[in-house]
mmCIF file of C-alpha atoms in Angstrom:
data_model
loop_
_atom_site.group_PDB
_atom_site.id
_atom_site.type_symbol
_atom_site.label_atom_id
_atom_site.label_comp_id
_atom_site.label_asym_id
_atom_site.label_seq_id
_atom_site.Cartn_x
_atom_site.Cartn_y
_atom_site.Cartn_z
ATOM 1 C CA MET S 172 27.618 -45.291 10.683
ATOM 2 C CA TYR S 173 28.014 -41.812 12.136
ATOM 3 C CA GLY S 174 29.853 -40.664 8.980
ATOM 4 C CA GLU S 175 27.034 -41.878 6.739
ATOM 5 C CA ILE S 176 24.496 -39.953 8.836
ATOM 6 C CA ILE S 177 26.530 -36.740 8.545
ATOM 7 C CA ILE S 178 26.902 -37.197 4.769
ATOM 8 C CA GLY S 179 23.167 -37.855 4.506
ATOM 9 C CA ILE S 180 22.258 -34.769 6.545
ATOM 10 C CA ASN S 181 24.665 -32.571 4.573
ATOM 11 C CA THR S 182 23.388 -33.930 1.258
ATOM 12 C CA VAL S 183 19.772 -33.287 2.191
ATOM 13 C CA PHE S 184 20.653 -29.851 3.554
ATOM 14 C CA ASN S 185 22.606 -28.982 0.384
ATOM 15 C CA PHE S 186 19.783 -30.202 -1.830
ATOM 16 C CA ALA S 187 17.266 -28.057 0.047
ATOM 17 C CA ILE S 188 19.457 -24.971 -0.378
ATOM 18 C CA LEU S 189 20.266 -25.651 -4.048
ATOM 19 C CA SER S 190 16.569 -26.219 -4.790
ATOM 20 C CA PHE S 191 15.785 -22.926 -3.060
ATOM 21 C CA ALA S 192 18.446 -21.105 -5.116
ATOM 22 C CA ASN S 193 17.238 -22.839 -8.281
ATOM 23 C CA ARG S 194 13.698 -21.505 -7.741
ATOM 24 C CA MET S 195 14.596 -18.025 -6.549
ATOM 25 C CA GLY S 196 17.377 -17.505 -9.094
ATOM 26 C CA LYS S 197 15.386 -19.095 -11.949
ATOM 27 C CA ALA S 198 18.409 -21.222 -12.917
ATOM 28 C CA GLN S 199 16.225 -24.170 -14.052
ATOM 29 C CA ALA S 200 18.778 -26.875 -13.239
ATOM 30 C CA LYS S 201 17.497 -30.464 -13.196
ATOM 31 C CA LYS S 202 16.787 -32.110 -9.839
ATOM 32 C CA SER S 203 19.147 -34.993 -10.632
ATOM 33 C CA ARG S 204 21.958 -32.497 -11.172
ATOM 34 C CA LEU S 205 21.121 -30.705 -7.934
ATOM 35 C CA LEU S 206 21.117 -34.013 -6.039
ATOM 36 C CA LEU S 207 24.534 -34.993 -7.456
ATOM 37 C CA ALA S 208 25.942 -31.567 -6.610
ATOM 38 C CA SER S 209 24.508 -31.865 -3.094
ATOM 39 C CA PHE S 210 26.262 -35.197 -2.529
ATOM 40 C CA ILE S 211 29.560 -33.925 -3.958
ATOM 41 C CA GLY S 212 29.374 -30.856 -1.742
ATOM 42 C CA ALA S 213 28.731 -33.000 1.341
ATOM 43 C CA LEU S 214 31.879 -35.144 1.008
ATOM 44 C CA PRO S 215 34.687 -32.584 1.626
ATOM 45 C CA VAL S 216 32.858 -31.075 4.615
ATOM 46 C CA THR S 217 32.343 -34.510 6.172
ATOM 47 C CA LEU S 218 35.944 -35.630 5.599
ATOM 48 C CA PHE S 219 37.499 -32.347 6.785
ATOM 49 C CA PRO S 220 34.903 -30.785 9.106
ATOM 50 C CA SER S 221 37.333 -28.336 10.753
ATOM 51 C CA SER S 222 38.993 -27.066 7.582
ATOM 52 C CA PRO S 223 37.869 -23.643 6.252
ATOM 53 C CA LEU S 224 39.461 -24.500 2.897
ATOM 54 C CA ALA S 225 37.342 -27.648 2.676
ATOM 55 C CA ILE S 226 34.193 -25.602 3.306
ATOM 56 C CA VAL S 227 35.090 -23.055 0.606
ATOM 57 C CA PHE S 228 36.100 -25.828 -1.810
ATOM 58 C CA ALA S 229 32.863 -27.744 -1.148
ATOM 59 C CA PHE S 230 30.784 -24.602 -1.686
ATOM 60 C CA LEU S 231 32.428 -23.735 -5.028
ATOM 61 C CA LEU S 232 32.372 -27.346 -6.200
ATOM 62 C CA MET S 233 28.701 -27.679 -5.312
ATOM 63 C CA VAL S 234 27.461 -24.512 -7.073
ATOM 64 C CA ILE S 235 29.582 -25.172 -10.175
ATOM 65 C CA CYS S 236 28.280 -28.744 -10.426
ATOM 66 C CA ALA S 237 24.719 -27.503 -9.956
ATOM 67 C CA PHE S 238 24.656 -24.418 -12.171
ATOM 68 C CA GLY S 239 27.577 -24.678 -14.620
ATOM 69 C CA LEU S 240 31.188 -23.617 -15.078
ATOM 70 C CA SER S 241 30.745 -20.025 -16.271
ATOM 71 C CA PHE S 242 30.559 -17.347 -13.584
ATOM 72 C CA SER S 243 27.489 -15.817 -15.245
ATOM 73 C CA SER S 244 25.556 -19.062 -14.693
ATOM 74 C CA TRP S 245 26.526 -19.721 -11.064
ATOM 75 C CA GLY S 246 27.424 -16.237 -9.794
ATOM 76 C CA SER S 247 23.900 -15.124 -8.915
ATOM 77 C CA PRO S 248 22.645 -18.519 -7.614
ATOM 78 C CA SER S 249 25.761 -18.857 -5.429
ATOM 79 C CA LEU S 250 24.810 -15.699 -3.551
ATOM 80 C CA ILE S 251 21.324 -17.102 -2.948
ATOM 81 C CA VAL S 252 22.878 -20.411 -1.839
ATOM 82 C CA LEU S 253 25.048 -18.530 0.650
ATOM 83 C CA ILE S 254 22.092 -16.593 2.062
ATOM 84 C CA GLY S 255 19.975 -19.758 2.285
ATOM 85 C CA ALA S 256 22.812 -21.693 3.942
ATOM 86 C CA LEU S 257 23.375 -19.022 6.572
ATOM 87 C CA PHE S 258 19.670 -18.801 7.359
ATOM 88 C CA ALA S 259 18.772 -22.505 7.329
ATOM 89 C CA GLY S 260 22.118 -23.554 8.828
ATOM 90 C CA GLY S 261 21.703 -21.198 11.743
ATOM 91 C CA ALA S 262 18.179 -22.432 12.361
ATOM 92 C CA LEU S 263 19.222 -26.093 12.147
ATOM 93 C CA THR S 264 22.074 -25.489 14.594
ATOM 94 C CA VAL S 265 19.491 -24.428 17.155
ATOM 95 C CA PHE S 266 17.113 -27.351 16.605
ATOM 96 C CA THR S 267 19.295 -30.296 15.467
ATOM 97 C CA ASP S 268 20.359 -31.362 18.978
ATOM 98 C CA MET S 269 16.688 -31.714 19.866
ATOM 99 C CA PHE S 270 16.058 -34.105 16.957
ATOM 100 C CA MET S 271 19.068 -36.451 16.918
ATOM 101 C CA PHE S 272 17.685 -40.008 16.907
ATOM 102 C CA SER S 273 19.358 -43.410 16.950
ATOM 103 C CA ASN S 274 17.623 -44.170 13.670
ATOM 104 C CA ALA S 275 19.686 -42.519 10.914
ATOM 105 C CA LEU S 276 16.794 -42.295 8.453
ATOM 106 C CA VAL S 277 14.586 -40.517 10.988
ATOM 107 C CA THR S 278 17.353 -38.013 11.743
ATOM 108 C CA VAL S 279 17.932 -37.276 8.055
ATOM 109 C CA PHE S 280 14.184 -36.951 7.453
ATOM 110 C CA ILE S 281 13.703 -34.532 10.388
ATOM 111 C CA CYS S 282 16.671 -32.403 9.277
ATOM 112 C CA ALA S 283 15.369 -32.308 5.707
ATOM 113 C CA LEU S 284 11.905 -31.316 6.879
ATOM 114 C CA LEU S 285 13.287 -28.532 9.075
ATOM 115 C CA ALA S 286 15.539 -27.241 6.286
ATOM 116 C CA TYR S 287 12.634 -27.066 3.845
ATOM 117 C CA LEU S 288 10.411 -25.337 6.412
ATOM 118 C CA PHE S 289 13.055 -22.727 7.182
ATOM 119 C CA LEU S 290 13.819 -22.108 3.502
ATOM 120 C CA ASN S 291 10.131 -21.914 2.630
ATOM 121 C CA LEU S 292 9.762 -19.216 5.289
ATOM 122 C CA LEU S 293 12.743 -17.370 3.798
ATOM 123 C CA LYS S 294 11.264 -17.745 0.300
ATOM 124 C CA THR S 295 7.956 -16.213 1.450
ATOM 125 C CA LYS S 296 9.700 -13.231 3.026
ATOM 126 C CA TRP S 297 11.969 -12.880 -0.014
ATOM 127 C CA LEU S 298 8.984 -12.742 -2.359
ATOM 128 C CA ASP S 299 7.301 -10.173 -0.114
ATOM 129 C CA VAL S 300 10.373 -7.951 -0.423
ATOM 130 C CA ARG S 301 10.472 -8.441 -4.200
ATOM 131 C CA THR S 302 6.804 -7.541 -4.468
ATOM 132 C CA ALA S 303 7.318 -4.428 -2.372
ATOM 133 C CA ARG S 304 10.256 -3.387 -4.550
ATOM 134 C CA GLN S 305 8.253 -3.934 -7.731
ATOM 135 C CA LEU S 306 5.355 -1.916 -6.354
ATOM 136 C CA SER S 307 7.695 0.902 -5.395
ATOM 137 C CA SER S 308 9.121 0.915 -8.921
ATOM 138 C CA TYR S 309 5.603 1.600 -10.227
ATOM 139 C CA SER S 310 4.991 4.415 -7.736
ATOM 140 C CA THR S 311 6.044 8.016 -8.234
ATOM 141 C CA GLU S 312 5.203 11.543 -7.186
ATOM 142 C CA SER S 313 3.553 13.872 -9.689
ATOM 143 C CA VAL S 314 2.149 17.347 -10.251
ATOM 144 C CA LEU S 315 -1.178 17.549 -12.115
ATOM 145 C CA ALA S 316 -2.192 20.812 -13.787
ATOM 146 C CA ILE S 317 -5.898 21.080 -14.625
ATOM 147 C CA TRP S 318 -8.754 23.614 -14.328
ATOM 148 C CA ASN S 319 -6.222 26.462 -14.087
ATOM 149 C CA GLY S 320 -4.722 24.954 -10.950
ATOM 150 C CA SER S 321 -2.121 22.364 -9.971
ATOM 151 C CA ILE S 322 -1.797 19.809 -7.207
ATOM 152 C CA ASN S 323 0.713 17.192 -6.013
ATOM 153 C CA ILE S 324 -0.565 13.621 -6.339
ATOM 154 C CA PRO S 325 1.225 10.354 -5.460
ATOM 155 C CA THR S 326 0.600 7.978 -8.372
ATOM 156 C CA PHE S 327 0.759 4.296 -9.207
ATOM 157 C CA ILE S 328 1.333 2.982 -12.740
ATOM 158 C CA ASP S 329 -1.090 0.153 -13.507
ATOM 159 C CA THR S 330 0.196 -2.045 -16.346
ATOM 160 C CA GLY S 331 -3.354 -3.379 -16.721
ATOM 161 C CA ASN S 332 -4.813 0.056 -17.432
ATOM 162 C CA ARG S 333 -5.060 0.294 -21.240
ATOM 163 C CA CYS S 334 -8.064 2.605 -21.309
ATOM 164 C CA THR S 335 -7.985 5.296 -24.006
ATOM 165 C CA GLU S 336 -10.228 8.066 -25.267
ATOM 166 C CA PRO S 337 -11.946 6.506 -28.327
ATOM 167 C CA ILE S 338 -11.558 9.409 -30.784
ATOM 168 C CA THR S 339 -8.007 10.625 -30.139
ATOM 169 C CA GLY S 340 -6.570 7.448 -28.617
ATOM 170 C CA ASP S 341 -5.143 9.511 -25.747
ATOM 171 C CA ALA S 342 -4.420 7.703 -22.489
ATOM 172 C CA VAL S 343 -6.987 7.757 -19.693
ATOM 173 C CA HIS S 344 -5.792 7.964 -16.091
ATOM 174 C CA PHE S 345 -7.898 7.464 -12.967
ATOM 175 C CA VAL S 346 -7.716 10.033 -10.179
ATOM 176 C CA SER S 347 -9.270 9.973 -6.735
ATOM 177 C CA LEU S 348 -11.900 12.662 -6.296
ATOM 178 C CA LYS S 349 -10.454 13.363 -2.853
ATOM 179 C CA ALA S 350 -6.997 13.983 -4.340
ATOM 180 C CA VAL S 351 -8.207 16.889 -6.530
ATOM 181 C CA GLU S 352 -11.003 18.178 -4.325
ATOM 182 C CA LYS S 353 -9.047 21.340 -3.465
ATOM 183 C CA ILE S 354 -8.816 22.470 -7.100
ATOM 184 C CA LEU S 355 -12.097 20.983 -8.377
ATOM 185 C CA PRO S 356 -14.310 23.852 -9.630
ATOM 186 C CA ALA S 357 -17.501 24.272 -7.626
ATOM 187 C CA GLN S 358 -19.550 24.149 -10.862
ATOM 188 C CA LEU S 359 -18.380 20.584 -11.517
ATOM 189 C CA LYS S 360 -19.055 19.125 -8.088
ATOM 190 C CA GLU S 361 -22.826 18.849 -8.377
ATOM 191 C CA PRO S 362 -22.931 17.318 -11.910
ATOM 192 C CA LEU S 363 -20.306 14.750 -10.906
ATOM 193 C CA GLN S 364 -22.188 13.808 -7.753
ATOM 194 C CA LYS S 365 -25.370 13.223 -9.786
ATOM 195 C CA TRP S 366 -23.616 11.335 -12.595
ATOM 196 C CA ASN S 367 -25.183 7.951 -13.409
ATOM 197 C CA SER S 368 -22.504 5.707 -14.878
ATOM 198 C CA GLN S 369 -24.957 2.948 -15.862
ATOM 199 C CA SER S 370 -27.152 4.980 -18.226
ATOM 200 C CA MET S 371 -26.174 6.700 -21.472
ATOM 201 C CA PRO S 372 -24.747 9.999 -20.234
ATOM 202 C CA GLN S 373 -25.232 13.483 -21.629
ATOM 203 C CA LEU S 374 -22.378 15.965 -21.625
ATOM 204 C CA SER S 375 -24.938 18.758 -21.512
ATOM 205 C CA ALA S 376 -25.001 18.192 -17.741
ATOM 206 C CA ILE S 377 -21.435 19.526 -17.609
ATOM 207 C CA PRO S 378 -21.185 23.351 -17.395
ATOM 208 C CA LYS S 379 -20.396 24.903 -20.806
ATOM 209 C CA PRO S 380 -16.985 26.372 -19.870
ATOM 210 C CA TYR S 381 -15.711 22.804 -19.309
ATOM 211 C CA GLN S 382 -17.467 20.931 -22.131
ATOM 212 C CA LYS S 383 -14.727 21.632 -24.685
ATOM 213 C CA ASP S 384 -12.172 19.602 -22.704
ATOM 214 C CA THR S 385 -14.619 16.888 -21.672
ATOM 215 C CA ARG S 386 -15.129 13.480 -23.306
ATOM 216 C CA LEU S 387 -17.276 10.445 -22.645
ATOM 217 C CA ILE S 388 -15.147 7.462 -21.634
ATOM 218 C CA ARG S 389 -16.551 3.960 -21.980
ATOM 219 C CA LEU S 390 -15.207 1.656 -19.281
ATOM 220 C CA GLN S 391 -15.189 -2.112 -19.709
ATOM 221 C CA THR S 392 -14.703 -4.122 -16.497
ATOM 222 C CA VAL S 393 -15.602 -7.580 -15.214
ATOM 223 C CA GLN S 394 -18.739 -6.027 -13.718
ATOM 224 C CA GLY S 395 -19.823 -4.831 -17.157
ATOM 225 C CA THR S 396 -19.848 -1.613 -19.173
ATOM 226 C CA SER S 397 -20.143 1.829 -17.632
ATOM 227 C CA TRP S 398 -19.674 5.442 -18.673
ATOM 228 C CA ALA S 399 -17.489 8.111 -17.121
ATOM 229 C CA VAL S 400 -16.543 11.716 -17.787
ATOM 230 C CA GLY S 401 -12.981 12.290 -18.940
ATOM 231 C CA PHE S 402 -11.388 15.699 -18.357
ATOM 232 C CA LYS S 403 -8.431 16.745 -20.489
ATOM 233 C CA PHE S 404 -5.559 17.849 -18.279
ATOM 234 C CA GLU S 405 -3.297 20.772 -19.103
ATOM 235 C CA LYS S 406 -0.043 19.190 -17.969
ATOM 236 C CA TRP S 407 1.067 16.257 -15.856
ATOM 237 C CA VAL S 408 4.655 15.946 -14.651
ATOM 238 C CA ILE S 409 5.776 12.702 -13.006
ATOM 239 C CA GLY S 410 8.993 11.637 -11.315
ATOM 240 C CA LYS S 411 11.912 14.037 -11.689
ATOM 241 C CA GLY S 412 10.335 16.135 -14.419
ATOM 242 C CA SER S 413 9.062 13.790 -17.141
ATOM 243 C CA GLU S 414 5.856 15.013 -18.741
ATOM 244 C CA LEU S 415 3.015 12.701 -19.701
ATOM 245 C CA PRO S 416 1.572 13.017 -23.223
ATOM 246 C CA SER S 417 -1.818 14.694 -23.531
ATOM 247 C CA GLY S 418 -4.590 12.643 -22.012
ATOM 248 C CA TYR S 419 -7.677 12.548 -19.832
ATOM 249 C CA ILE S 420 -8.480 11.885 -16.204
ATOM 250 C CA VAL S 421 -11.513 10.072 -14.850
ATOM 251 C CA LEU S 422 -12.461 10.976 -11.289
ATOM 252 C CA THR S 423 -13.390 8.101 -8.981
ATOM 253 C CA LYS S 424 -15.332 8.296 -5.728
ATOM 254 C CA GLN S 425 -14.259 4.921 -4.324
ATOM 255 C CA ASP S 426 -10.548 4.576 -3.587
ATOM 256 C CA ASN S 427 -10.519 1.097 -2.027
ATOM 257 C CA ARG S 428 -8.821 -0.392 -5.116
ATOM 258 C CA TYR S 429 -6.032 2.164 -5.159
ATOM 259 C CA PRO S 430 -2.642 0.986 -3.843
ATOM 260 C CA GLU S 431 -1.946 2.354 -0.378
ATOM 261 C CA GLY S 432 -0.925 6.005 -0.514
ATOM 262 C CA ALA S 433 -1.756 6.503 -4.206
ATOM 263 C CA GLY S 434 -4.108 9.257 -5.326
ATOM 264 C CA ALA S 435 -4.072 8.331 -9.009
ATOM 265 C CA ILE S 436 -3.707 5.248 -11.205
ATOM 266 C CA LEU S 437 -1.800 6.041 -14.373
ATOM 267 C CA HIS S 438 -2.134 4.469 -17.808
ATOM 268 C CA ALA S 439 0.316 1.662 -18.648
ATOM 269 C CA SER S 440 2.133 3.928 -21.130
ATOM 270 C CA ALA S 441 3.487 5.952 -18.195
ATOM 271 C CA LEU S 442 5.711 3.014 -17.234
ATOM 272 C CA GLU S 443 7.941 3.505 -20.286
ATOM 273 C CA ILE S 444 8.312 7.197 -19.467
ATOM 274 C CA ILE S 445 9.319 6.658 -15.845
ATOM 275 C CA THR S 446 11.576 3.703 -16.780
ATOM 276 C CA ASN S 447 13.456 5.825 -19.317
ATOM 277 C CA GLU S 448 13.814 8.595 -16.748
ATOM 278 C CA ARG S 449 15.185 6.285 -14.073
ATOM 279 C CA GLY S 450 17.446 4.542 -16.565
ATOM 280 C CA THR S 451 18.950 7.864 -17.618
ATOM 281 C CA GLU S 452 19.313 8.836 -13.968
ATOM 282 C CA HIS S 453 21.237 5.632 -13.197
ATOM 283 C CA VAL S 454 23.549 6.094 -16.185
ATOM 284 C CA ALA S 455 24.287 9.654 -15.130
#
């Protein structure tokens, strides 16, 4: 009876880990296949519990049965299986002695529940790390040249920002007013402070020396339609030296929607530029 309990616990534990790897690695294996692989992986370890070769053999047999024969199909999931096994196995080692019952089904159920709780915690943390990495891949330093001055601005590329200037089709980027306050001409400060985005604006409110490089930008959001002033920038260098195509910036007073640390939200087209730059950098 003791052997059946151990096989049951190992099978449930293996299934929890394989399911975790299946989700995180996007392998899309069927649950029936994962269950069979879990049972197959539990047998060698139960029969030869002290043999390192049996453990290695069971691991390889299990991941191959679950994800396929080719290394490309099981190579990546196997790493996730190993990480999940080390994490959940270590946690179960601590708690299992506290939950060993005379009833085999209760023991298996408790072990399964603990394994899923531990792996769900690992999954949450894993996704947090992935999200942070993705956000960092959209963030970059930059130097903005405008109004005969230049300033360093940390930027974030927003793939949802598709705003363009209606006549030229040039990209529109959003910049925090605070980020450019040092180089903002004094003549522009008052008109921008008085700007009413809800009514039809007049560019005549902008001082004449700056009207040539100024455009009206119509913004469409879930709150409705509004108008903003777009200023054509002279040059904008991002990353390691990649230059953005000609475009416009819209100054924003409220920065609560900006990602932490960012002073500007770039147009989605900037992602291709920074991706090409980083790809070339990796190849080199």
